[in-house]
Structures are given as C-alpha cells and as structure tokens.
XYZ file of N, CA and C in Angstrom:
303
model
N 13.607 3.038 -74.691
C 13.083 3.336 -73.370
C 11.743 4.048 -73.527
N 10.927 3.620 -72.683
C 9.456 3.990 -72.859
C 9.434 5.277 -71.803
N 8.537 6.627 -72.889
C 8.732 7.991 -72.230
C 7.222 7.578 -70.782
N 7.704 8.070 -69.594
C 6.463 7.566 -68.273
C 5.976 9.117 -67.762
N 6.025 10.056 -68.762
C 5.802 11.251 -68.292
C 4.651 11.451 -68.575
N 3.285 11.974 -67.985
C 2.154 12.491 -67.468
C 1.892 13.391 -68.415
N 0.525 12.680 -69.144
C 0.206 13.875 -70.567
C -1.099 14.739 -70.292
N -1.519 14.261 -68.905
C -2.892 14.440 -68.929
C -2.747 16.089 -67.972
N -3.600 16.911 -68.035
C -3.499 18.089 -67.836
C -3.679 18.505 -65.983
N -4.395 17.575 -65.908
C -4.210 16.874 -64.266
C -4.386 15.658 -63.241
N -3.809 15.386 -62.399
C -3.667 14.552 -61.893
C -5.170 13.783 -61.338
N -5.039 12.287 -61.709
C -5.987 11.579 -60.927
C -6.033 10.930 -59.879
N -7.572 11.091 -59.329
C -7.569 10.384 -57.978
C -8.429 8.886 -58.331
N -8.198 8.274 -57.982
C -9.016 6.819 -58.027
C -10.236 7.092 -57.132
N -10.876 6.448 -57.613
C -11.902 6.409 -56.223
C -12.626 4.961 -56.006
N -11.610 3.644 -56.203
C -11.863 2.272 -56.243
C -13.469 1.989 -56.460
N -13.859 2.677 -57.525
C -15.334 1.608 -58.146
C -16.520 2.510 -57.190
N -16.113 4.005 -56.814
C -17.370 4.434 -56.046
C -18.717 4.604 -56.845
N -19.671 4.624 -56.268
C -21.061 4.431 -56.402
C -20.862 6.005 -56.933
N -22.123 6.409 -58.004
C -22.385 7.711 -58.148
C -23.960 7.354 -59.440
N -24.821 8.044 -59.285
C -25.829 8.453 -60.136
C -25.550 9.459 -61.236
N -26.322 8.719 -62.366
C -25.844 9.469 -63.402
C -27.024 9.963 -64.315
N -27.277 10.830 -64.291
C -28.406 11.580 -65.445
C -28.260 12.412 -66.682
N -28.924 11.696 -67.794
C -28.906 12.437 -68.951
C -30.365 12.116 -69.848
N -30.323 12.513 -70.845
C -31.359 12.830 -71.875
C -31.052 11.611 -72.878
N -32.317 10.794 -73.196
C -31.994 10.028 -73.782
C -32.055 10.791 -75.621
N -32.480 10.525 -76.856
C -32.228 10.383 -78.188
C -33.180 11.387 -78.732
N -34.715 10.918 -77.856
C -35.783 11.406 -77.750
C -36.229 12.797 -76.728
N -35.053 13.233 -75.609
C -34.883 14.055 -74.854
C -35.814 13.830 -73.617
N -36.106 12.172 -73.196
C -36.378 11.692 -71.886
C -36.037 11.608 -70.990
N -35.569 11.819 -69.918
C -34.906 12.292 -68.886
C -34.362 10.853 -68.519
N -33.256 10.249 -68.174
C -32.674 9.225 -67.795
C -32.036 8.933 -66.522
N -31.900 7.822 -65.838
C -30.846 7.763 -64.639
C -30.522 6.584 -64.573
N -29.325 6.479 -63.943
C -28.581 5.094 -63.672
C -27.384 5.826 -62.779
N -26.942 3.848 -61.525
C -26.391 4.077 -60.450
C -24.995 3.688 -61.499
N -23.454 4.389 -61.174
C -22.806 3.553 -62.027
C -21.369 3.502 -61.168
N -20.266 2.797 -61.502
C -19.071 2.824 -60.378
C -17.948 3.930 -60.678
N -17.892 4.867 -60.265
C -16.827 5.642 -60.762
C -15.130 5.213 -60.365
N -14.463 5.301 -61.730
C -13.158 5.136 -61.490
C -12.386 5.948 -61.004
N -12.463 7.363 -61.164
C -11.311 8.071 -61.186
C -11.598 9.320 -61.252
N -11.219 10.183 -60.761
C -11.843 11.709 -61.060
C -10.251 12.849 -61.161
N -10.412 13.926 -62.131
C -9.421 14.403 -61.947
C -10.361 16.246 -62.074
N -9.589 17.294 -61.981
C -10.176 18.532 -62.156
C -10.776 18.863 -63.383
N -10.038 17.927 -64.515
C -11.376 18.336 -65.272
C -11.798 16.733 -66.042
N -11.861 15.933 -65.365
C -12.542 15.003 -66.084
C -13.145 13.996 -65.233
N -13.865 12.595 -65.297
C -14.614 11.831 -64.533
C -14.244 10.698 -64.938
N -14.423 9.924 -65.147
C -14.539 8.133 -65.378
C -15.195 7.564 -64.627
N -16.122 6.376 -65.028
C -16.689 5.680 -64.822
C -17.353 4.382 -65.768
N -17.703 3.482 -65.386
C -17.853 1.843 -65.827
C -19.485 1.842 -65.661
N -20.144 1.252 -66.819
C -21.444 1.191 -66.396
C -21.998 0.410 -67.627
N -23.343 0.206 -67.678
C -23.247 -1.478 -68.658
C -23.684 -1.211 -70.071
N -23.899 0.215 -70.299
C -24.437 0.598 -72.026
C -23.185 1.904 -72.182
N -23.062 1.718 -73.566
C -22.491 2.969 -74.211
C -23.044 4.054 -74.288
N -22.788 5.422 -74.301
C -22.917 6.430 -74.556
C -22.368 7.446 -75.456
N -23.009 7.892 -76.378
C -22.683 8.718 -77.708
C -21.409 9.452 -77.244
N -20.582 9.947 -78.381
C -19.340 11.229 -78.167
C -20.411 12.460 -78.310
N -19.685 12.952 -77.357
C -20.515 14.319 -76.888
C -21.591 14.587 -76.008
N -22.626 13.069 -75.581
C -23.491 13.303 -74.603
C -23.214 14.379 -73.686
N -23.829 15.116 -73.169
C -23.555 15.708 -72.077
C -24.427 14.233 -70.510
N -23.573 14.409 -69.780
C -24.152 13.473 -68.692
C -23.724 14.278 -66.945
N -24.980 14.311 -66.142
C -24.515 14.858 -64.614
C -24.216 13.649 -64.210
N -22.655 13.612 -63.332
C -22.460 12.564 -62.220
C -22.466 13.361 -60.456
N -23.474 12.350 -60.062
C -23.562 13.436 -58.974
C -22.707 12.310 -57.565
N -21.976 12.517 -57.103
C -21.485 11.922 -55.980
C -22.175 12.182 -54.466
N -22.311 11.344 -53.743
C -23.178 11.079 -52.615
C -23.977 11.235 -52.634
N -24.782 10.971 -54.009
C -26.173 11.223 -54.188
C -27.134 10.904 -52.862
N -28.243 11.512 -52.960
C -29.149 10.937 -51.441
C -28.906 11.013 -50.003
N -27.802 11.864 -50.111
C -27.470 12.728 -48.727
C -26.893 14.175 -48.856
N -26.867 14.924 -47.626
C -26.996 16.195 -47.208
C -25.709 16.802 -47.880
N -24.405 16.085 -48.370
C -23.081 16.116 -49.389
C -23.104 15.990 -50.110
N -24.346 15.797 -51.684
C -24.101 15.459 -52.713
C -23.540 16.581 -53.410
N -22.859 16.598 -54.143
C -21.981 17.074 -55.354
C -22.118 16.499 -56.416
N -22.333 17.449 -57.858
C -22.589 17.522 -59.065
C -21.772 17.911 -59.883
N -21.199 17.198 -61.078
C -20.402 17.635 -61.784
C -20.779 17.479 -63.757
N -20.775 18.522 -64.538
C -21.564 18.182 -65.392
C -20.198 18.098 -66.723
N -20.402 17.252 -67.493
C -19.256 16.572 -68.558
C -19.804 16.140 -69.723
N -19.142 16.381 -70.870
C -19.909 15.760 -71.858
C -18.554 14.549 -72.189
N -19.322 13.519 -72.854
C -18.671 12.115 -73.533
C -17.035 12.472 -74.219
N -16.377 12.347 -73.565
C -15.233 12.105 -74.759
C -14.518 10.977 -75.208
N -14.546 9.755 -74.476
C -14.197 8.231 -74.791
C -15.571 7.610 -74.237
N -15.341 6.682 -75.168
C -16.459 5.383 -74.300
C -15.894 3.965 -75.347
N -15.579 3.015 -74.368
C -14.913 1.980 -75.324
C -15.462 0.184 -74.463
N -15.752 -0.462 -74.829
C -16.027 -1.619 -74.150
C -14.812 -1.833 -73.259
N -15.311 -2.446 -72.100
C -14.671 -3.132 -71.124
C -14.728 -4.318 -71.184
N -15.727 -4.826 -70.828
C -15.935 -6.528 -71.156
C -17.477 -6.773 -70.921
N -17.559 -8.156 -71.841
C -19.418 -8.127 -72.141
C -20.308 -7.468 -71.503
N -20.041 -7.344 -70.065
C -20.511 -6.211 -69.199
C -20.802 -4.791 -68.848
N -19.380 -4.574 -69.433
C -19.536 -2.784 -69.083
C -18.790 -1.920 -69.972
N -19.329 -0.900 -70.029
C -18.219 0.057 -70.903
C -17.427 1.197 -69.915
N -16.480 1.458 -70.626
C -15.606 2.593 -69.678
C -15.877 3.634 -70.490
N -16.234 4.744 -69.760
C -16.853 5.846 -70.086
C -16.278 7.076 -69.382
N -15.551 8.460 -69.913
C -14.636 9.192 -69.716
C -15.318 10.481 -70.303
N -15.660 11.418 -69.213
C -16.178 12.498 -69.476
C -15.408 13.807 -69.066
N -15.462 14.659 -70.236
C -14.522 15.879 -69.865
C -15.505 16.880 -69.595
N -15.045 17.296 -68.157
C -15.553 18.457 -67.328
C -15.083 19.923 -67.409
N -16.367 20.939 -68.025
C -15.799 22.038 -68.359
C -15.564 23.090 -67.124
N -14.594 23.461 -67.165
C -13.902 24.013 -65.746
C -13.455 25.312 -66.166
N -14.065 26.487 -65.240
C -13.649 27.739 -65.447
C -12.069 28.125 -64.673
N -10.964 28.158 -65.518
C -10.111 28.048 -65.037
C -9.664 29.686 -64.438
N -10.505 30.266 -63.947
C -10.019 31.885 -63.972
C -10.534 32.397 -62.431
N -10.828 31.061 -62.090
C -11.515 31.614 -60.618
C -10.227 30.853 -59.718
C-alpha cells in the first residue's frame, strides 16, 4: 500500500498557469525579466513553468499582479528545475519565510 501522506511543510494552492513576472541577474549580473505561468504557491515555496532553465540556487523575484495597484513580491532562490517538455522547464523556488512573526 502506497503511504498518501503530505511531506511537504505546507499546503499548496494551484493557481491554474497564472501569469506572473519574473526578475533575476543573469551570469554576468545583468538585470533580467520574463512573463512566466505560475503553478502553485505554498507559504514557503513558488512554482512555475517557463521556457529556459535556471541554475540551483539562483535567487529569482516572482512578483504577482505585476502592473497594477496589487502587485505582490515574493523573493526565492532555485531549488528544483527539471524539463517539462521541449518547451518548458518546471521551476520550484524555496521562499525564505520568517517564521516568528
């Protein structure tokens, strides 16, 4: 019997393929951006699909509702990134969260 118990430290929300902007530093420390689809968000982590890989450890901002008066920022560095298909990679960033507030 296969164990179906929940390893992850908190629960995720889907967010069916939402739009979010993403900024980081490229190799050379050039400032970068791209629009990308986010999968899933939980309290301390992000996911999202987008069409290049990104190093373990990048640090990357995903900012949600970018370009209106609600945007929200959340800052994560790389902890998976694995191909999806010829298209895109899935990309999983852990968000450092002060757990004391």
């Amino acid at each position: 019997m296969q164990n179906s118990l929940e390893k992850r430290r908190s629960s995720r929300i889907e967010l069916d393929y939402f739009k979010v902007r993403l900024e980081w530093s490229d190799p050379r420390g050039f400032p970068r951006s791209q629009t990308a689809s986010c999968v899933d968000i939980s309290r301390h982590g992000v996911s999202f699909e987008c069409p290049f890989p990104f190093e373990l450890g990048s640090a990357i901002s995903v900012t949600f509702n970018y370009d209106t008066d609600a945007a929200n920022q959340v800052i994560g560095s790389v902890c998976r990134c694995s191909r999806l298909n010829m298209d895109n990679f899935h990309v999983a960033l852990q968000i450092q969260v002060d757990d004391t507030l």
